[in-house]
Coordinates of C-alpha atoms and ligand atoms in Angstrom, one line a residue:
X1 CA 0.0 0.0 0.0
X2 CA 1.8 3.5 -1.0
X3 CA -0.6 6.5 0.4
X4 CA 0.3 10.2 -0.2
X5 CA 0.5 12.4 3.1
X6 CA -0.3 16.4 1.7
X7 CA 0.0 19.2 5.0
X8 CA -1.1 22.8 5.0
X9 CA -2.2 23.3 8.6
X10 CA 0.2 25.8 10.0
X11 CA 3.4 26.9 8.2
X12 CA 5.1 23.9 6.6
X13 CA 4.0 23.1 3.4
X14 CA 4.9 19.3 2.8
X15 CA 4.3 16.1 0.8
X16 CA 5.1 12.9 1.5
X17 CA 4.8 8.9 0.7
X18 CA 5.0 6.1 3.2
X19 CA 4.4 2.2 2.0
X20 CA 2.9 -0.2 4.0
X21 CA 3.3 -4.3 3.8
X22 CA 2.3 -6.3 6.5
X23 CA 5.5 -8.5 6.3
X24 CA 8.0 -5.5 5.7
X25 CA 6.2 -2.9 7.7
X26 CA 5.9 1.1 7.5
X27 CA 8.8 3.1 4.6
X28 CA 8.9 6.6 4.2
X29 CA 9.4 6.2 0.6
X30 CA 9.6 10.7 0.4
X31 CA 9.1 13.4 2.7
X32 CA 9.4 16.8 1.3
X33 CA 8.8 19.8 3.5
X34 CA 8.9 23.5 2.4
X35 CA 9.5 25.7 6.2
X36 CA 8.3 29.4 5.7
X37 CA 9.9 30.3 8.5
X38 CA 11.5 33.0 6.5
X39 CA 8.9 34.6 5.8
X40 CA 6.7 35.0 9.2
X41 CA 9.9 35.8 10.9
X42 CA 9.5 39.6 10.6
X43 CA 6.2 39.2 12.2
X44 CA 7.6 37.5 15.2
X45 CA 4.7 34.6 14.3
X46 CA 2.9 32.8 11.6
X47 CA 0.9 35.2 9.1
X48 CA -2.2 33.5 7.9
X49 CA -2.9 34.8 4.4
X50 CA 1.3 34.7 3.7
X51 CA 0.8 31.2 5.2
X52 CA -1.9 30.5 2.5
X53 CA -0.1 32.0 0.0
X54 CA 3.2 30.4 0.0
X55 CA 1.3 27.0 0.2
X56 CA -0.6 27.7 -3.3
X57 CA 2.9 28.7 -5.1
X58 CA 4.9 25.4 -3.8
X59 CA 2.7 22.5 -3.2
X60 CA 2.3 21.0 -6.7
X61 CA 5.8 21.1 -7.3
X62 CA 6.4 19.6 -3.6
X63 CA 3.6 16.7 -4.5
X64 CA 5.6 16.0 -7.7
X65 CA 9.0 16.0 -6.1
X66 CA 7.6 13.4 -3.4
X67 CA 6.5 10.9 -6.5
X68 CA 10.0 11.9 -8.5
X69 CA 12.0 10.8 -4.8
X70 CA 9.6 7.8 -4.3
X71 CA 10.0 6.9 -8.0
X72 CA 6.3 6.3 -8.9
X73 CA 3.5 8.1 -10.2
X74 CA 0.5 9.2 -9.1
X75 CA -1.2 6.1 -10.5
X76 CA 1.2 3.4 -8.4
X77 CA -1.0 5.1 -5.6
X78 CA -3.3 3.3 -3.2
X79 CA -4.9 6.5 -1.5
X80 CA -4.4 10.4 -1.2
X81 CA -4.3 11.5 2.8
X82 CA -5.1 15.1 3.6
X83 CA -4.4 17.3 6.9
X84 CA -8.4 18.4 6.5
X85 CA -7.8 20.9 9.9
X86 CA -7.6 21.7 12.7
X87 CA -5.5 24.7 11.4
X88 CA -5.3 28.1 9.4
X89 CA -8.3 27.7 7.3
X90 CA -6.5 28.9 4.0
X91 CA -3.7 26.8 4.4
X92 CA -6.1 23.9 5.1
X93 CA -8.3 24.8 1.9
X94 CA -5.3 24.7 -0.4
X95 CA -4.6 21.3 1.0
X96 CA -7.7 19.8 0.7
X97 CA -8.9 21.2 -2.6
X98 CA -5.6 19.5 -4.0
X99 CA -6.3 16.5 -2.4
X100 CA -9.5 16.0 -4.0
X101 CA -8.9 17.4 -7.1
X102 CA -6.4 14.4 -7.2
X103 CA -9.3 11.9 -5.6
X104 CA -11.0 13.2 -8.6
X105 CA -8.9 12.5 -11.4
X106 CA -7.0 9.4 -10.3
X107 CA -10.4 7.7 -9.0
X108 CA -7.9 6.7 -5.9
X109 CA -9.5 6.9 -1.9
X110 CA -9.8 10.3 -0.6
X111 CA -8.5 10.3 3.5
X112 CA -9.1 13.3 5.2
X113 CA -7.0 13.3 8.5
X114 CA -6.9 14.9 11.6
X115 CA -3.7 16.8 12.0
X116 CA -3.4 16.0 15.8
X117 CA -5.0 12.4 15.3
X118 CA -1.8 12.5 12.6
X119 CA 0.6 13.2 15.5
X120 CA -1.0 10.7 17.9
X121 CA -0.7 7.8 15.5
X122 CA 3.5 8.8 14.3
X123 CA 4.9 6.7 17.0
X124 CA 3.3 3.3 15.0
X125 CA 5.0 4.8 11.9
X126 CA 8.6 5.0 13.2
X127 CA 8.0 1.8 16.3
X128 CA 5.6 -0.1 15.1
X129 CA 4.2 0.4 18.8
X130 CA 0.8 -1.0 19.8
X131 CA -2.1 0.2 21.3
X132 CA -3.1 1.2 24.1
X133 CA -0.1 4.1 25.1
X134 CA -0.2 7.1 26.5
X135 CA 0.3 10.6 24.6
X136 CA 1.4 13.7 25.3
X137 CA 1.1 15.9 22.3
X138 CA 2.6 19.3 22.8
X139 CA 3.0 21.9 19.7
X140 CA 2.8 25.8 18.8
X141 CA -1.3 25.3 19.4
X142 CA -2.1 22.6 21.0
X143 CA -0.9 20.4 24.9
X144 CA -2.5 17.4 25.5
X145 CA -2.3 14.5 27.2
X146 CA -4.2 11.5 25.5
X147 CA -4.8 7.9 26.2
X148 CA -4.6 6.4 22.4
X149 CA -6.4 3.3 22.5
X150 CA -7.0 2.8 18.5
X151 CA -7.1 4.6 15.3
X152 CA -10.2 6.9 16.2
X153 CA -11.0 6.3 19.9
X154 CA -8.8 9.0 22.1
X155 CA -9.9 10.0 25.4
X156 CA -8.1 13.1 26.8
X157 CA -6.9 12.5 30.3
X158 CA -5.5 16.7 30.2
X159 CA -4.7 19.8 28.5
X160 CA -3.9 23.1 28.9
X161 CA -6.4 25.5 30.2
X162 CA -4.3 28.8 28.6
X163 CA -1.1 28.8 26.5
X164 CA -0.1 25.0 24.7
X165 CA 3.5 24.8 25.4
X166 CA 5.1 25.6 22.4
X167 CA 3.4 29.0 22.7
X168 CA 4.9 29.4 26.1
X169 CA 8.4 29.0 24.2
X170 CA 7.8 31.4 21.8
X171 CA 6.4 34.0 23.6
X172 CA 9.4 33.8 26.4
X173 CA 11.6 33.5 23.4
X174 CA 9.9 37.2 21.6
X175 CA 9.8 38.5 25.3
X176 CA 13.8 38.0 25.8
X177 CA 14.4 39.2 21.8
X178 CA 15.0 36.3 20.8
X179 CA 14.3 34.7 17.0
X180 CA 11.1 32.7 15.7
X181 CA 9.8 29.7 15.9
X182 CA 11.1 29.9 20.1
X183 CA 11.4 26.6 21.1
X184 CA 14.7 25.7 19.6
X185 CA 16.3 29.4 20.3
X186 CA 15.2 28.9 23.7
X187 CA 16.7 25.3 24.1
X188 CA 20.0 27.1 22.6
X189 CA 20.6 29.6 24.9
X190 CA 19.5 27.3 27.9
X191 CA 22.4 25.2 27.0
X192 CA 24.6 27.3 28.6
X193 CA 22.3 28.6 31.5
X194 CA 22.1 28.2 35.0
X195 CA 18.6 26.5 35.8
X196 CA 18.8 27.5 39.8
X197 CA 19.3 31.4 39.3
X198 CA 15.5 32.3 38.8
X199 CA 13.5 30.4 41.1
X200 CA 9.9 29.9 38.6
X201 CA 7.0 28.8 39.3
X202 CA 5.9 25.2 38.3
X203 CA 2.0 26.4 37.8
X204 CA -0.3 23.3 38.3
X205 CA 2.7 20.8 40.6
X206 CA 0.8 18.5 42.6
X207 CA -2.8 18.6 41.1
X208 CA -5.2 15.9 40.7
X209 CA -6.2 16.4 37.2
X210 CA -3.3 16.6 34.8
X211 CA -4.1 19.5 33.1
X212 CA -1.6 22.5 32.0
X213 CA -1.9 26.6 32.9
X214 CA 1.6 28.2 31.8
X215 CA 0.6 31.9 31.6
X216 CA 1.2 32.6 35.2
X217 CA 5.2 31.2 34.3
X218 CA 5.9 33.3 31.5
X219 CA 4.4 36.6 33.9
X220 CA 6.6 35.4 36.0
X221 CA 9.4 35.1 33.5
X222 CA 8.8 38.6 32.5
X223 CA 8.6 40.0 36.0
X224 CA 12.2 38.7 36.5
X225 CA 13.6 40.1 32.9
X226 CA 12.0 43.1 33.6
X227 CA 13.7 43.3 37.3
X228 CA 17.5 42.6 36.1
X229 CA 17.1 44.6 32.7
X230 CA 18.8 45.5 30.5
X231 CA 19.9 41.7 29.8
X232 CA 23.2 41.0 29.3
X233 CA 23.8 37.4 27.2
X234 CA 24.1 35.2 30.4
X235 CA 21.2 36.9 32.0
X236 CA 19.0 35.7 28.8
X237 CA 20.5 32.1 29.0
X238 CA 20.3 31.9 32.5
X239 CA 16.0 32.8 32.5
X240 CA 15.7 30.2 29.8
X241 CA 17.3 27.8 31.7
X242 CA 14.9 28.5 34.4
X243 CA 12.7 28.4 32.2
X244 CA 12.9 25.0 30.7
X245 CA 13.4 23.5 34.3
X246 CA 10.4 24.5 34.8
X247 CA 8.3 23.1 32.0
X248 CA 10.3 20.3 31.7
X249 CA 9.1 19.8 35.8
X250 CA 5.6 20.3 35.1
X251 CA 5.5 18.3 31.9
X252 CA 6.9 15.4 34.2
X253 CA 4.3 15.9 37.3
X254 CA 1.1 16.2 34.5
X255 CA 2.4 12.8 33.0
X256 CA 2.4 11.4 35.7
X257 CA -0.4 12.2 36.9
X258 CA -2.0 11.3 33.3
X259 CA -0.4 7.7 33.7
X260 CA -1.9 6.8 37.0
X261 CA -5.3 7.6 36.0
X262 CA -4.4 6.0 32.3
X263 CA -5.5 2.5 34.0
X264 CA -9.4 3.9 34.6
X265 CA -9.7 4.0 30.6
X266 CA -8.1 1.8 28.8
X267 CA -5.9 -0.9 30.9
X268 CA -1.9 -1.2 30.7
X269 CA -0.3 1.3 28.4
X270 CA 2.7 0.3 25.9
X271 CA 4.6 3.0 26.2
X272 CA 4.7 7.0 27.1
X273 CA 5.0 8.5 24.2
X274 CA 5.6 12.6 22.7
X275 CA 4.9 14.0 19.9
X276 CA 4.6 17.4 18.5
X277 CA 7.3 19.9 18.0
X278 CA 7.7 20.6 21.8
X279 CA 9.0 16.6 21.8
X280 CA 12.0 17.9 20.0
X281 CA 13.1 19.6 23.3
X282 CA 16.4 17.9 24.2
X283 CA 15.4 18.2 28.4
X284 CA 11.4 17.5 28.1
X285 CA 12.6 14.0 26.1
X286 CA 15.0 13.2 28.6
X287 CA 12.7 13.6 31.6
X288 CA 10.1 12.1 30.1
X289 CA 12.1 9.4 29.0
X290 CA 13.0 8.9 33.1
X291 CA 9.4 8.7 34.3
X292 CA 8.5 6.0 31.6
X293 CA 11.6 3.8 33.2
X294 CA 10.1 4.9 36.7
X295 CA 6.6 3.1 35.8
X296 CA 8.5 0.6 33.9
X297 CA 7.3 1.4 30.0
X298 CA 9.3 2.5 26.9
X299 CA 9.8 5.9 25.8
X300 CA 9.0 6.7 22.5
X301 CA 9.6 10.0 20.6
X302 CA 9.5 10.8 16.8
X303 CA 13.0 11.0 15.1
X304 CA 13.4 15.2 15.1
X305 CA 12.3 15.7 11.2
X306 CA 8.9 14.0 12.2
X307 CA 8.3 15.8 15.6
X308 CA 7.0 18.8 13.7
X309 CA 4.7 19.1 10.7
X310 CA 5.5 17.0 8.3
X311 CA 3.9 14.9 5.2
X312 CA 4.9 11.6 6.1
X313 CA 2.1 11.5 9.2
X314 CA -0.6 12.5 7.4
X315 CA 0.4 9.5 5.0
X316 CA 0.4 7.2 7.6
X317 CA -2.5 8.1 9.6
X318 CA -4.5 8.3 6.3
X319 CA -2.8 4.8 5.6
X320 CA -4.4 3.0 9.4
X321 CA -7.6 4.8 8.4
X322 CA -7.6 3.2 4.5
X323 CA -6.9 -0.1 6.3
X324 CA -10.0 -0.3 8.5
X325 CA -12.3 1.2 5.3
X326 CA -12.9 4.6 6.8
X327 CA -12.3 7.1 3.4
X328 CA -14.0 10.2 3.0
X329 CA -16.0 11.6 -0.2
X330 CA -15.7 14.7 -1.6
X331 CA -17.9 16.5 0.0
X332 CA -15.4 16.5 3.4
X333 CA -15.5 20.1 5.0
X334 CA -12.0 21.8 6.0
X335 CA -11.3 22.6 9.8
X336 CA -10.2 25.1 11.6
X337 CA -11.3 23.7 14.8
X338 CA -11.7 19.7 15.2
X339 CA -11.1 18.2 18.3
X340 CA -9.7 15.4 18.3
X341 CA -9.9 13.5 21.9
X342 CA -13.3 13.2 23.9
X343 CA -13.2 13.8 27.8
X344 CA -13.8 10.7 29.2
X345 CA -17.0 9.9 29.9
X346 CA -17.0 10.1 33.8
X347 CA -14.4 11.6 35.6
X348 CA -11.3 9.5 36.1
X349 CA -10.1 8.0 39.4
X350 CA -6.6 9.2 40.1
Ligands
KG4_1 O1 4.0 20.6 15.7 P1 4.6 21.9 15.3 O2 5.7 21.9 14.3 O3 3.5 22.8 14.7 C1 2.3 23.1 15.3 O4 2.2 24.0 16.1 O5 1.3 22.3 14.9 O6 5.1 22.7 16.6 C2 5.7 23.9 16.6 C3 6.0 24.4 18.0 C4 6.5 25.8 18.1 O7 5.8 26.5 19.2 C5 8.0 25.6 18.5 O8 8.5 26.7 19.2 C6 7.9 24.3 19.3 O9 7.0 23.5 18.6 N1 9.3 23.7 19.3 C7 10.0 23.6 20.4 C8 11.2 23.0 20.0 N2 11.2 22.8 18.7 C9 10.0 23.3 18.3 N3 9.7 23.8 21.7 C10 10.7 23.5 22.6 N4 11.9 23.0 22.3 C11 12.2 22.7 21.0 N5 13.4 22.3 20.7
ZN2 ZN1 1.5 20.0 14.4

């Protein structure tokens, strides 16, 4: 089975093709993806209608260069997968109306994915891993944590109730002057940095329910930049330091919090597992990493080039979807909002 993966969600415009044989497994046979990062980075953030733009002007070639690296053609396909939303809604248009258009004319399976049910399902892409494990996904717009019992059934065990933790990066990162997208800049200069100076709060330690609140941290953040300024080099590595011990503590205490009540809704997990572009964070992998050999499981992370947006996810999730008959028809709306995990359905022992 060979499934083209096309994603316009945010700011990555990207095309891949992943195979599938059930005695060799998953291949990424391509994974092309255009960054604009270049071009929101003046605006300190993602620009919808450039976002919408630059998607129109590359994605054909990209989808062509994905078949040209894969070495087949569009009719060696067994199924076109589309990021349908949640996301910018012009990106997410150009996407889909390409997808079908190609539905159309090659008379192949349409598969209209969910971008976040796309990052849930990456870890059985690169580890084969079975279900049921636990998920955190963390990116620029979203922080969950999800029990992922199969393709379609997700009960959310927490999220956050104000910034998703990639946000939190970037804002620290445009607060201390630093460049865009945050996260990495922020894990740079921490690096280097003294994680003790700046005593942060960890917003949320302790609680029952293993949701997120991370505005209170970067106020906090701010408070202390704004008390020591103006910010000599160290003083900017030192607060991110701070900073990222403190996520990375909070991340840890919401996990595991998320784990113990993990049981109540679908048994004995396989693994933890992170996904997302926060799960590229160096510190958050390693500590999350040590909690999974506390309770005993594997940790699993995506290789970097899949923890963010990518093509080769939407391929694959549109790939487990093909395989249990669930394709869409042209009619499928685009998403800017579509959640993806239900609350479980009465509230979870802890
Ligand atoms: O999944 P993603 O590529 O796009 C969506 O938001 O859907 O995630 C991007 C987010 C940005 O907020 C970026 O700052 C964050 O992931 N990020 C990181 C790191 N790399 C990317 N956050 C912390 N540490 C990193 N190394
Ligand atoms: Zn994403």
């Amino acid at each position: 089975m060979k499934i083209l993966g096309i994603e316009t969600t945010c700011d990555e415009t990207a095309a891949a093709i992943v195979a599938h044989d059930e005695a060799g497994g998953a291949s990424i046979l391509a994974n092309e993806v255009l960054s604009q990062i270049a071009e929101h980075a003046a605006y300190g953030g993602v620009v919808p209608e450039i976002a919408a733009r630059a998607h129109v002007e590359v994605l054909d070639r990209l989808i062509d260069r994905a078949l040209d690296r894969a070495g087949i053609g569009l009719r060696d396909l067994d199924g076109i997968a589309v990021a349908a939303g949640p996301g910018l809604i012009g990106g997410v248009l150009i996407g889909l109306v390409t997808a079908k258009t190609l539905a159309l004319v090659t008379r192949k399976p349409l598969l209209a994915v969910n971008h976040l049910e796309a990052h849930a399902l990456t870890a059985r892409l690169t580890d084969g891993l079975a279900f049921p494990y636990l998920l955190l996904l963390a990116s620029g717009g979203h922080t969950q944590l999800v029990a992922v019992k199969g393709v379609g059934q997700y009960v959310r065990l927490g999220g956050t109730i104000d910034d998703a933790i990639g946000e939190a990066f970037d804002k620290v990162a445009k607060l201390l002057g630093l460049g865009y997208p945050g996260g990495p800049e922020v894990e740079r200069m921490a690096e280097s940095g003294d994680p003790e100076r700046f005593a942060l709060p960890r917003p949320m330690l302790g609680r029952r329910e293993a949701d997120f609140s991370l505005s209170g941290l970067k106020t906090a953040l701010r408070i202390e930049a704004e008390r020591i300024a103006p910010l000599a080099e160290r003083d900017v590595a030192d607060l991110c330091a701070s900073f990222q011990a403190a996520i990375t503590d909070v991340v840890v205490d919401r996990a595991r919090v998320a784990l113990r009540a993990f049981s109540g809704v679908a048994g004995h997990p396989t693994a933890l597992v992170a996904a997302g572009g926060v799960s590229a964070n160096g510190a958050i992998r390693r500590a999350l990493a040590a909690l999974a050999g506390e309770a005993g499981l594997a940790f699993v992370a995506p290789p970097l080039q899949l923890c963010g947006d990518n093509g080769a996810m939407i391929a694959w999730a549109g790939l487990e979807r093909l395989r249990l008959g669930l394709t869409d028809d042209l009619t499928v709306p685009a998403r800017a909002r579509w959640p993806f995990a239900e609350k479980p359905a009465a509230a979870v022992a802890v």
